[in-house]
mmCIF file of C-alpha atoms in Angstrom:
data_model
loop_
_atom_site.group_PDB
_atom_site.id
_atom_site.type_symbol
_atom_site.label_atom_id
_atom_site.label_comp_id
_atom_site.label_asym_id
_atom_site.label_seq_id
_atom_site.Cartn_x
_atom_site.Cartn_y
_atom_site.Cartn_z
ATOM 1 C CA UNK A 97 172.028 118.166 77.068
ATOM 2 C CA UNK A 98 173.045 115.590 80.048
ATOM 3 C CA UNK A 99 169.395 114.569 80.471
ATOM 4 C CA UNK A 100 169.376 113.451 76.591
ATOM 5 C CA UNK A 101 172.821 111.715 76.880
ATOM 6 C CA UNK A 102 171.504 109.872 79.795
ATOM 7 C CA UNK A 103 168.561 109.277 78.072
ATOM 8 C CA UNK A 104 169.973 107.690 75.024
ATOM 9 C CA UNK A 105 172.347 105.621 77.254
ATOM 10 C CA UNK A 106 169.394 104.248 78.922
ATOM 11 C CA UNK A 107 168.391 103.160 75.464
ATOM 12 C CA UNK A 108 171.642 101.501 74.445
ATOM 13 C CA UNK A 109 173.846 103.990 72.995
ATOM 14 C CA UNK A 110 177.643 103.320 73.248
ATOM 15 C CA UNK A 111 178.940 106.336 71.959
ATOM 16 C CA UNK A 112 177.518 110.098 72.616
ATOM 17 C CA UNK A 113 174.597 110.242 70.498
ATOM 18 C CA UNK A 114 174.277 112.715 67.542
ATOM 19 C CA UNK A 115 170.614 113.975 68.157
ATOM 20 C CA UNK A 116 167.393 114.447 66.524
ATOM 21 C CA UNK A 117 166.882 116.391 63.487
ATOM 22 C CA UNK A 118 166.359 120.302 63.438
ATOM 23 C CA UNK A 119 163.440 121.941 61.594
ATOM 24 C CA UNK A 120 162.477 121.280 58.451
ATOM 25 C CA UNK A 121 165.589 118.505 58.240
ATOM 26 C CA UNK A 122 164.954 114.774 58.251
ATOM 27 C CA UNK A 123 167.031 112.037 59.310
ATOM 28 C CA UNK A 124 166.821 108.791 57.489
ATOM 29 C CA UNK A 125 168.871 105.492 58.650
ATOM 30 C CA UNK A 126 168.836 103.610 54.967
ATOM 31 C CA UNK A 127 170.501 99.835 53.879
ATOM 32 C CA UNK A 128 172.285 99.035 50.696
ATOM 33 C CA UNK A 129 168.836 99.023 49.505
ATOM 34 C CA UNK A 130 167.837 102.228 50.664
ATOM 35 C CA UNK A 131 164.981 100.689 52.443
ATOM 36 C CA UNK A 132 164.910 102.083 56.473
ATOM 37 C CA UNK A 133 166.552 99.858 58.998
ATOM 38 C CA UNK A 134 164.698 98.461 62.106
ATOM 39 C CA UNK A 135 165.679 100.478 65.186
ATOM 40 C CA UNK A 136 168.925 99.352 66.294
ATOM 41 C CA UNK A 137 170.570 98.187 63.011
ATOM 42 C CA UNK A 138 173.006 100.237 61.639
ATOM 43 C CA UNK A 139 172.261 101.813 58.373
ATOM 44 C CA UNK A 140 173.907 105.140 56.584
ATOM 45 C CA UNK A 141 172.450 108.352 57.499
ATOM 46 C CA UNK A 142 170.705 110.305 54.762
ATOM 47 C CA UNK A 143 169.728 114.025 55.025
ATOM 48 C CA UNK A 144 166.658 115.718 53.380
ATOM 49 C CA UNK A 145 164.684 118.460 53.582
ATOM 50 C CA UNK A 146 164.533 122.381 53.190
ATOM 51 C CA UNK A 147 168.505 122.621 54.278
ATOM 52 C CA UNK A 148 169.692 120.116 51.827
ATOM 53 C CA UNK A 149 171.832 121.911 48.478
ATOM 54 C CA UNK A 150 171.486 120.691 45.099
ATOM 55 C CA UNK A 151 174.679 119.250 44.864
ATOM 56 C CA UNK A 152 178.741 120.199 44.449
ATOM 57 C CA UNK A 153 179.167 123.319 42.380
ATOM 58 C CA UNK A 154 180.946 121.713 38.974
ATOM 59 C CA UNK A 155 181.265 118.648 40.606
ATOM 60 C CA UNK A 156 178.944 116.632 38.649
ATOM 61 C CA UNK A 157 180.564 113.167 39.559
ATOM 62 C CA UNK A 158 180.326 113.526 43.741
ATOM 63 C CA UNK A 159 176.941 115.176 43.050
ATOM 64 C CA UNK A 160 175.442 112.173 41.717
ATOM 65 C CA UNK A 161 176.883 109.981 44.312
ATOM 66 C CA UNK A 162 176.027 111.792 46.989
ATOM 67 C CA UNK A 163 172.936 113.412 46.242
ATOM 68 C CA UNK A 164 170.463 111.394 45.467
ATOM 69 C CA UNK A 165 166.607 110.787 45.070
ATOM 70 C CA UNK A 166 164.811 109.078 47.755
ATOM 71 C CA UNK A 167 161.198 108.899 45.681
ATOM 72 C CA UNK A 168 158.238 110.926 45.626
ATOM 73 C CA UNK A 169 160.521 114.261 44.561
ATOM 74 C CA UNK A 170 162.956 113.971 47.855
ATOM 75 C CA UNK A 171 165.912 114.661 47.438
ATOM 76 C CA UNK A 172 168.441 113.467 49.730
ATOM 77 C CA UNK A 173 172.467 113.871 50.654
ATOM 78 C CA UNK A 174 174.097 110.736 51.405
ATOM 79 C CA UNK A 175 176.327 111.746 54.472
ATOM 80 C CA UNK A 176 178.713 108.346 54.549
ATOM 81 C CA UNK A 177 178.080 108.307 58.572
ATOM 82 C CA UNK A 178 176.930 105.146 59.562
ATOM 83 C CA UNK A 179 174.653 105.206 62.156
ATOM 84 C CA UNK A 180 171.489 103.588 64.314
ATOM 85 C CA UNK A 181 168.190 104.806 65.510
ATOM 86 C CA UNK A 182 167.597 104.603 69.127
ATOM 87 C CA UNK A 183 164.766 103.454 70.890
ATOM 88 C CA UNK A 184 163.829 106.708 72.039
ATOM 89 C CA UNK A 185 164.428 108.543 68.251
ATOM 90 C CA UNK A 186 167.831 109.493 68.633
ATOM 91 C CA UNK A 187 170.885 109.095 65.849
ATOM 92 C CA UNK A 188 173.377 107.664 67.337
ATOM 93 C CA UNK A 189 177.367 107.502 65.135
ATOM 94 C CA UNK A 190 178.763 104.382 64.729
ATOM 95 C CA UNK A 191 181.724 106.087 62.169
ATOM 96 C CA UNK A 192 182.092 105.946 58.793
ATOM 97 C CA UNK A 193 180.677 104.081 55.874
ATOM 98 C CA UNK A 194 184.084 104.267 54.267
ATOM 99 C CA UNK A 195 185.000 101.690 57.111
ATOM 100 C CA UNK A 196 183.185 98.907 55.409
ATOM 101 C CA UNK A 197 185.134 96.064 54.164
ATOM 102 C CA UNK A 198 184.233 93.865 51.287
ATOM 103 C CA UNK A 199 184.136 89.648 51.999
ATOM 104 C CA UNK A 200 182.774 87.185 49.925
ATOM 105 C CA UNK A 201 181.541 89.770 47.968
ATOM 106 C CA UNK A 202 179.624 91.144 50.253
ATOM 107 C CA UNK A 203 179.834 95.085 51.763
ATOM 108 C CA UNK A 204 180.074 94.307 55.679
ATOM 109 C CA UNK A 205 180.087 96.698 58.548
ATOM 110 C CA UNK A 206 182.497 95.861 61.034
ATOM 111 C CA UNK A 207 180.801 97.614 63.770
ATOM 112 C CA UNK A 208 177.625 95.289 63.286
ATOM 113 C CA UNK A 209 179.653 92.456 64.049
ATOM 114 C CA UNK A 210 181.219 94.175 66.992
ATOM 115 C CA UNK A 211 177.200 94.949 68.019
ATOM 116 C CA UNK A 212 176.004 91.509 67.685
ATOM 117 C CA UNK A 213 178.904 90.645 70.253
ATOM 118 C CA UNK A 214 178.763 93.204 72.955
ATOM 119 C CA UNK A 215 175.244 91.732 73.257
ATOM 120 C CA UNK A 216 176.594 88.609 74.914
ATOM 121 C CA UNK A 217 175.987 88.924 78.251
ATOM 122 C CA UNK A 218 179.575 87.578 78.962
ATOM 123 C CA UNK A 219 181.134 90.110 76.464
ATOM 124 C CA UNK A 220 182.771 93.844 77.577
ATOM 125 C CA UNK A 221 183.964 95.064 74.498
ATOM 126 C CA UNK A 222 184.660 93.737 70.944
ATOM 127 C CA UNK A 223 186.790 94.784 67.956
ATOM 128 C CA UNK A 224 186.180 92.997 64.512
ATOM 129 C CA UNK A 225 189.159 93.673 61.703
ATOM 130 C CA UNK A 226 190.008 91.851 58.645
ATOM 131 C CA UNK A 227 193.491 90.938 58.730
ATOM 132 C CA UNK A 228 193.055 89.250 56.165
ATOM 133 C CA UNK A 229 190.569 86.844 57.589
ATOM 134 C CA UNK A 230 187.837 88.353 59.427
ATOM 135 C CA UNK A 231 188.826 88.089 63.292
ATOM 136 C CA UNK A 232 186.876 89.540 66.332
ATOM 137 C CA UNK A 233 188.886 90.201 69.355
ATOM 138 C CA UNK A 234 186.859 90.269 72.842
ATOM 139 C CA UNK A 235 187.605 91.176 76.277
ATOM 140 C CA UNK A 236 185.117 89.325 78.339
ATOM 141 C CA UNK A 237 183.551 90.655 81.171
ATOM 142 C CA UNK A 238 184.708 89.073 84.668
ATOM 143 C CA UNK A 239 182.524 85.777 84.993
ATOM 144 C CA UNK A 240 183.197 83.998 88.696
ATOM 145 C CA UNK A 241 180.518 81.160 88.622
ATOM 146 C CA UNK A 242 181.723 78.950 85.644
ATOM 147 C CA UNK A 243 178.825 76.768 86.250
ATOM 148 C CA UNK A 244 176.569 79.380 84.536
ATOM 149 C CA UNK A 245 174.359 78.515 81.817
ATOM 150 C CA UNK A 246 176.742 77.313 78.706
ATOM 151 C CA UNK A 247 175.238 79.660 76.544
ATOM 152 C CA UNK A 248 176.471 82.540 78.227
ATOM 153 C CA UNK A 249 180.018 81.336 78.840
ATOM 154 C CA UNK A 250 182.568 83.723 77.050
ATOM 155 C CA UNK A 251 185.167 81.596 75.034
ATOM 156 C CA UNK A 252 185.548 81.367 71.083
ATOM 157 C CA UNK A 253 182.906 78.358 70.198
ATOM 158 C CA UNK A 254 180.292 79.937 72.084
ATOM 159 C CA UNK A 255 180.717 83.467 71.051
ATOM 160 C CA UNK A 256 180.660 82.005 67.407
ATOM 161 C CA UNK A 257 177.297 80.124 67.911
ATOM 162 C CA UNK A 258 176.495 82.960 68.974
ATOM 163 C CA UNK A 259 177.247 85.089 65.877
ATOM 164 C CA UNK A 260 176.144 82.157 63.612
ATOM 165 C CA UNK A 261 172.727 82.510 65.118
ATOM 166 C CA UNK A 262 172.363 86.391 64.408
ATOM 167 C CA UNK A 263 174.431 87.237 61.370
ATOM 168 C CA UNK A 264 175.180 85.620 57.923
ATOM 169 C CA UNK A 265 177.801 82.901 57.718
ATOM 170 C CA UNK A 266 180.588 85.382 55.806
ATOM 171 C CA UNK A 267 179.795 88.071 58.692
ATOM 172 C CA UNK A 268 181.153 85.536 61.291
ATOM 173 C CA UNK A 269 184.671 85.613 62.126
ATOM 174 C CA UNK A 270 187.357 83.042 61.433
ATOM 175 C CA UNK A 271 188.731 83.254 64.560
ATOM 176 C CA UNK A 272 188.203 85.081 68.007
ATOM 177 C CA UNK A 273 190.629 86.015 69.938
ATOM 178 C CA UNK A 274 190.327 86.722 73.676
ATOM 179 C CA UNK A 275 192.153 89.423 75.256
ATOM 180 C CA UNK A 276 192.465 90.946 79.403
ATOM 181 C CA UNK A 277 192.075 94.436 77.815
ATOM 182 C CA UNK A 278 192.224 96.304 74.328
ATOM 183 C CA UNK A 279 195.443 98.056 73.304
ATOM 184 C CA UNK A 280 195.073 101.611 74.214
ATOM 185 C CA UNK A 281 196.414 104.814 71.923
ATOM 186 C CA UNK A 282 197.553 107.796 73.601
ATOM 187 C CA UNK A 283 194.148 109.944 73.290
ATOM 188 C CA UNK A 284 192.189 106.399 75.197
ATOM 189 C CA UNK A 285 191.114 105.249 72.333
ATOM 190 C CA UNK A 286 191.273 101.666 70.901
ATOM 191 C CA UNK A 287 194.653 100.821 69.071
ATOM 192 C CA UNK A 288 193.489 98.721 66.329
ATOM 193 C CA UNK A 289 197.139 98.629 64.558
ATOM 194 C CA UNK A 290 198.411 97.124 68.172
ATOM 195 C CA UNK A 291 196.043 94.391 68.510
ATOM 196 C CA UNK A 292 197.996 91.054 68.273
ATOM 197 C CA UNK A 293 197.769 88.738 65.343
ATOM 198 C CA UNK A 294 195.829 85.698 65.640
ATOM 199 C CA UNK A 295 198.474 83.246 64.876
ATOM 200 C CA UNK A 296 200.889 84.563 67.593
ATOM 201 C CA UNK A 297 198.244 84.895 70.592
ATOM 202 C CA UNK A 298 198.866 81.972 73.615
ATOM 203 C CA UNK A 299 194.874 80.653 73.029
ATOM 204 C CA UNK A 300 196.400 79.714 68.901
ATOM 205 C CA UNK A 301 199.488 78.170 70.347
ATOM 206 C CA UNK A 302 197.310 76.180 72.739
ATOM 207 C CA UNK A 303 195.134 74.975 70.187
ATOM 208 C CA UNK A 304 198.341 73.074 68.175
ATOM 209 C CA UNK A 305 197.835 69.377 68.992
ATOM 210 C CA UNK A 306 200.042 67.936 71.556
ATOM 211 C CA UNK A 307 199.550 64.045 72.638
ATOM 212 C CA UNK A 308 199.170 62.455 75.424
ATOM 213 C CA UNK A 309 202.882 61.543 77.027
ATOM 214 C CA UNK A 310 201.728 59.568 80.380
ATOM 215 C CA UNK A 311 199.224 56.977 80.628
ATOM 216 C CA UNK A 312 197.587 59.086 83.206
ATOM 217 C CA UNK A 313 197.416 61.734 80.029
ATOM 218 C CA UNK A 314 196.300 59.603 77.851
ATOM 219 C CA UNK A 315 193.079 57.761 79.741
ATOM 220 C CA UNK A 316 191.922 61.313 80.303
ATOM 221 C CA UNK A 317 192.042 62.150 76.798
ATOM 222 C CA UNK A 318 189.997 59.337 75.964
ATOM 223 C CA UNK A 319 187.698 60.332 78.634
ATOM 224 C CA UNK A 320 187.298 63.790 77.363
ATOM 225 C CA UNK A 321 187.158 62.793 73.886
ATOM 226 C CA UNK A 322 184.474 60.478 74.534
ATOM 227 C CA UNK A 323 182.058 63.271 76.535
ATOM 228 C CA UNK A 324 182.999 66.555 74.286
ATOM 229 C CA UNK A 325 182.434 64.313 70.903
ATOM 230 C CA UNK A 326 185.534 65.358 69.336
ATOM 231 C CA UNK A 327 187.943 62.686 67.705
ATOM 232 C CA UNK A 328 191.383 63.919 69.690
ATOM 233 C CA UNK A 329 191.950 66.137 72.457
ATOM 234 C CA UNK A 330 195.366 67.460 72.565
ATOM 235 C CA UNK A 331 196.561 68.059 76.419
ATOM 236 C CA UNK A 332 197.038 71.785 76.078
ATOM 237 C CA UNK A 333 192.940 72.100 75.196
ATOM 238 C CA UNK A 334 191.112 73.896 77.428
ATOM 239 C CA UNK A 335 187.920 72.046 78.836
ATOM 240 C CA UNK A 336 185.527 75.203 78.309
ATOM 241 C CA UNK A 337 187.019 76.296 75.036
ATOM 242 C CA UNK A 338 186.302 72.970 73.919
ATOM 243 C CA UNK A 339 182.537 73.521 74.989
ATOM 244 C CA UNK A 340 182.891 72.178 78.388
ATOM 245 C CA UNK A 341 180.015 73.273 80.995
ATOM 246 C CA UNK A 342 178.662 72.039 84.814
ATOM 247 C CA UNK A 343 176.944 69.299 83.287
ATOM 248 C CA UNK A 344 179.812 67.942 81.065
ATOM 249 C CA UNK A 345 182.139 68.239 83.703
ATOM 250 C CA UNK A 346 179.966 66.292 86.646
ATOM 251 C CA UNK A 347 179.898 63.423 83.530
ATOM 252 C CA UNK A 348 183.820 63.822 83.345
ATOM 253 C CA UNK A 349 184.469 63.792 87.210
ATOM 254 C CA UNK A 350 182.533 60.587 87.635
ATOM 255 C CA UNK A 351 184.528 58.738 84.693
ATOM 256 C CA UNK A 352 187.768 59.720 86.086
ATOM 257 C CA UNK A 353 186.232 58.441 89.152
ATOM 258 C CA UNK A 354 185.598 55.239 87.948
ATOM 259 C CA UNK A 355 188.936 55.201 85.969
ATOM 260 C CA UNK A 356 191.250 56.104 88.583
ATOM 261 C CA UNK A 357 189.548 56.017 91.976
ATOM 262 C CA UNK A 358 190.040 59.591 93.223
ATOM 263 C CA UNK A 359 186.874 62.070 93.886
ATOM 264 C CA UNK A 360 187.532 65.387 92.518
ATOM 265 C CA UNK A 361 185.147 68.549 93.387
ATOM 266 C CA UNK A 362 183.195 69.867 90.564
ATOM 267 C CA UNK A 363 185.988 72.979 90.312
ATOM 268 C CA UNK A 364 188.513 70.800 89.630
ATOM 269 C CA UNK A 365 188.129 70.913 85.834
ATOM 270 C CA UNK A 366 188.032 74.585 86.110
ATOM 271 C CA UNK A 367 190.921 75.237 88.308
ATOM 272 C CA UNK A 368 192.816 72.660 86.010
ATOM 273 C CA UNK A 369 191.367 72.970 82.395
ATOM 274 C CA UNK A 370 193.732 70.931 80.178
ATOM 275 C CA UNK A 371 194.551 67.387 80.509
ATOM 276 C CA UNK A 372 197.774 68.189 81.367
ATOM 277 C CA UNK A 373 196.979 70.290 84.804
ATOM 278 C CA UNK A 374 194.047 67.630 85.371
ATOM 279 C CA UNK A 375 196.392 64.573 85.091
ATOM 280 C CA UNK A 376 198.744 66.187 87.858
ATOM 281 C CA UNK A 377 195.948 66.288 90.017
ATOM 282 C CA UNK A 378 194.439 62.918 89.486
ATOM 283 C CA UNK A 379 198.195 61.430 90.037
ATOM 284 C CA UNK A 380 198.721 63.555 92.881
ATOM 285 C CA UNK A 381 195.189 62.510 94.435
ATOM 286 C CA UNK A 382 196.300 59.240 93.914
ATOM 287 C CA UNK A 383 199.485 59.009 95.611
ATOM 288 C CA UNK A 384 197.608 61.430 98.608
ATOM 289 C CA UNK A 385 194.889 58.068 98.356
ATOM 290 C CA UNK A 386 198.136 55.760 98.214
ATOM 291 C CA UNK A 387 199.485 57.245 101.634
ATOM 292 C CA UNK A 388 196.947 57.450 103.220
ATOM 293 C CA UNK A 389 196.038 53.821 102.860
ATOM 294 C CA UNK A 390 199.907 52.965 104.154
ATOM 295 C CA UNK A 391 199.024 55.396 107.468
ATOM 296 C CA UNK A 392 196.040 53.410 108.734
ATOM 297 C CA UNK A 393 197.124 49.821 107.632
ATOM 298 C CA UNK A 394 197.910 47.331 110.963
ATOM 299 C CA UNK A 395 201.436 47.296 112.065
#
């Protein structure tokens, strides 16, 4: 019914929830292991009870993988739906077990990944594929105070400390790739086959090292090197990509201030995030500085 839609969208669901079980039928949401998940974690849904058949009529082979024997003389049919329990006890489909991919050596379910990142509070929707490194594509939800709390600023290194805090190393993407909305198929639903490859998005071709070419360029690379801790800054880098926040910026603004003279507003390393946009500023500030310094000498 509505109500119990409603209800299980209260309690997190993202897609239409499959239910509770009917009479004599239970529902069980099992690991690799076959132990029962917490609520929330996705898990494969087993079936048992008085409904359940005794397996595939001469079929002996997909019997005894998919009928199997849960202990203490249950016997239970292993459906290949992966699923989670809700909060308030209902299933809810995630899609298929048949979806899991293999890294490392380990069985991985792409939609936990894509779980563990639509928690972010900066995060709309996520996609994880492996192609043929495991990649997560995001579309980040619409954030217009970038002096918000670094942990909950959407950009690659912070959505991966985020993952590295929650999953196991091989469950966390080699890259991320940010995107203004997922590639749509004709029925609405997500285009996996049209989402771009990592290598060819703008944010990769930004992250290929390019020097400093002005002195101007240069002195703020030094600068930024020195507060993010990294060894070189290419000028395409973008500050917040890089892990830039408020606080690193202020430190920033008042080095440049020292450096080249000119006072900058905190937004300035936001409205310009490379050191190539920033240096056009500061140079620009400067000759404003320069001019105005002509205007009210004596004559």
């Amino acid at each position: 019914t509505s109500a119990s839609v409603r209800e299980s969208r209260n309690a997190g669901a993202q897609t239409v929830p499959i239910g509770r079980p009917l009479a004599n039928t239970k529902l069980h949401v099992l690991d690799g292991h076959r132990q029962p998940t917490p609520i929330g974690v996705p898990g494969e849904l087993y079936i048992s009870g008085h409904g359940v058949t005794r397996g595939y009529l001469m079929r002996d082979d997909l019997t005894a993988e998919r009928f199997v024997d849960l202990g203490n003389d249950e016997r239970a049919y292993r459906s290949g739906d992966r699923v989670r329990r809700l909060p308030d006890g209902a299933i809810e489909f995630l899609g298929r077990a048949d979806d899991q991919v293999k890294i490392r050596g380990y069985r991985v379910e792409l939609s936990e990944i894509e779980h563990v990142l639509v928690e972010h509070p900066g995060v709309a929707q996520a996609v994880a594929l492996v192609r043929p490194e495991l990649v997560a594509y995001v579309v980040p939800k619409t954030v217009a105070d970038y002096a918000k709390a670094h942990s909950q600023l959407t950009n690659p290194d912070t959505l991966k400390a985020w993952l590295e805090l929650r999953l196991p190393d091989y469950m966390v993407p080699s890259a991320i790739v940010m995107l203004d909305a997922m590639p749509l198929s004709a029925n609405g639903k997500i285009d996996r086959k049209a989402l771009p490859d990592p290598a060819e998005t703008s944010e990769a071709k930004a992250d290929a090292y390019v020097a400093p070419r002005t002195p101007t360029e240069e002195a703020i690379a030094l600068i930024w090197a020195d507060v993010l801790k990294k060894e070189t800054v290419g000028v395409t880098e973008n500050f917040i990509v890089l892990g830039g926040h408020s606080l690193l910026a202020i430190r920033v603004l008042g080095k440049l201030s020292r450096k080249f003279g000119v006072r900058l507003p905190l937004r300035s390393l936001f409205d310009a995030p490379t050191i190539a946009d920033l240096a056009e500023l500061v140079e620009l500030e400067m000759q404003l500085a320069a001019v105005s310094a002509l205007s009210t000498e004596p004559t």
